Coordinates of C-alpha atoms in Angstrom, one line a residue:
M1 CA -34.7 56.9 -16.9
E2 CA -35.6 53.7 -15.0
N3 CA -36.5 50.7 -17.1
S4 CA -40.2 50.0 -17.5
K5 CA -41.7 46.9 -16.2
I6 CA -44.7 44.9 -17.5
I7 CA -46.6 42.6 -15.2
A8 CA -49.6 40.3 -16.0
M9 CA -51.9 39.2 -13.2
A10 CA -55.1 37.1 -13.3
S11 CA -58.0 37.4 -10.9
D12 CA -61.7 37.5 -10.5
V13 CA -64.1 39.6 -8.5
N14 CA -63.8 37.3 -5.5
Y15 CA -60.2 38.3 -4.9
L16 CA -60.3 42.1 -5.4
E17 CA -59.0 42.9 -1.9
Q18 CA -55.9 40.8 -2.4
L19 CA -55.4 42.0 -5.9
E20 CA -55.6 45.6 -4.9
T21 CA -53.1 45.0 -2.1
A22 CA -50.6 43.4 -4.5
I23 CA -51.1 46.2 -7.0
K24 CA -50.6 49.0 -4.4
S25 CA -47.4 47.3 -3.2
I26 CA -46.0 46.9 -6.7
F27 CA -46.7 50.6 -7.5
Y28 CA -45.4 51.8 -4.2
H29 CA -42.0 50.1 -4.8
N30 CA -41.8 50.6 -8.5
R31 CA -42.1 53.3 -11.2
N32 CA -42.7 53.0 -14.9
T33 CA -44.7 49.9 -14.4
K34 CA -47.6 48.6 -16.4
I35 CA -49.9 45.9 -14.9
Y36 CA -52.4 44.0 -17.1
I37 CA -55.2 42.3 -15.1
I38 CA -56.6 39.3 -16.9
N39 CA -60.2 38.7 -15.8
S40 CA -63.8 38.0 -16.8
D41 CA -65.8 39.8 -14.2
I42 CA -64.0 42.7 -12.5
P43 CA -66.2 45.9 -13.0
Q44 CA -64.7 48.9 -14.9
E45 CA -65.5 51.0 -11.8
W46 CA -62.9 49.1 -9.8
F47 CA -60.2 49.9 -12.5
N48 CA -61.3 53.6 -12.4
H49 CA -60.9 53.7 -8.6
I50 CA -57.3 52.2 -8.9
R51 CA -56.4 54.7 -11.7
R52 CA -57.5 57.7 -9.6
N53 CA -54.8 56.7 -7.1
L54 CA -52.2 56.6 -9.8
Y55 CA -52.4 60.1 -11.1
L56 CA -49.1 61.2 -9.5
T57 CA -47.1 58.1 -10.6
N58 CA -45.8 56.9 -13.9
N59 CA -47.7 53.6 -13.5
S60 CA -50.6 52.1 -15.5
I61 CA -53.2 49.4 -15.1
F62 CA -55.1 47.7 -17.9
D63 CA -58.3 45.7 -17.9
K64 CA -57.9 42.6 -20.2
K65 CA -61.2 40.7 -20.4
L66 CA -61.4 37.0 -21.2
M67 CA -64.6 35.1 -21.6
K68 CA -65.2 32.6 -18.8
A69 CA -65.1 29.7 -21.3
Y70 CA -61.4 30.4 -21.9
L71 CA -60.7 30.4 -18.1
I72 CA -62.3 27.1 -17.3
A73 CA -59.9 24.1 -17.5

């Protein structure tokens, strides 16, 4: 069995197109991969859309919310 990979990415709702492209590329070229998306404003519906496309793979995506106060430097 191939080793599993864990990836953490951070984004916001303004970069969903770029985030989705990166995720699709990672999942196309890898199996047994878990991606954690750190964000404060990406809607749950977007994650559900991505998950529907993963049903035939052994990949996972997770929504990890942070309050905006923690993201402002």
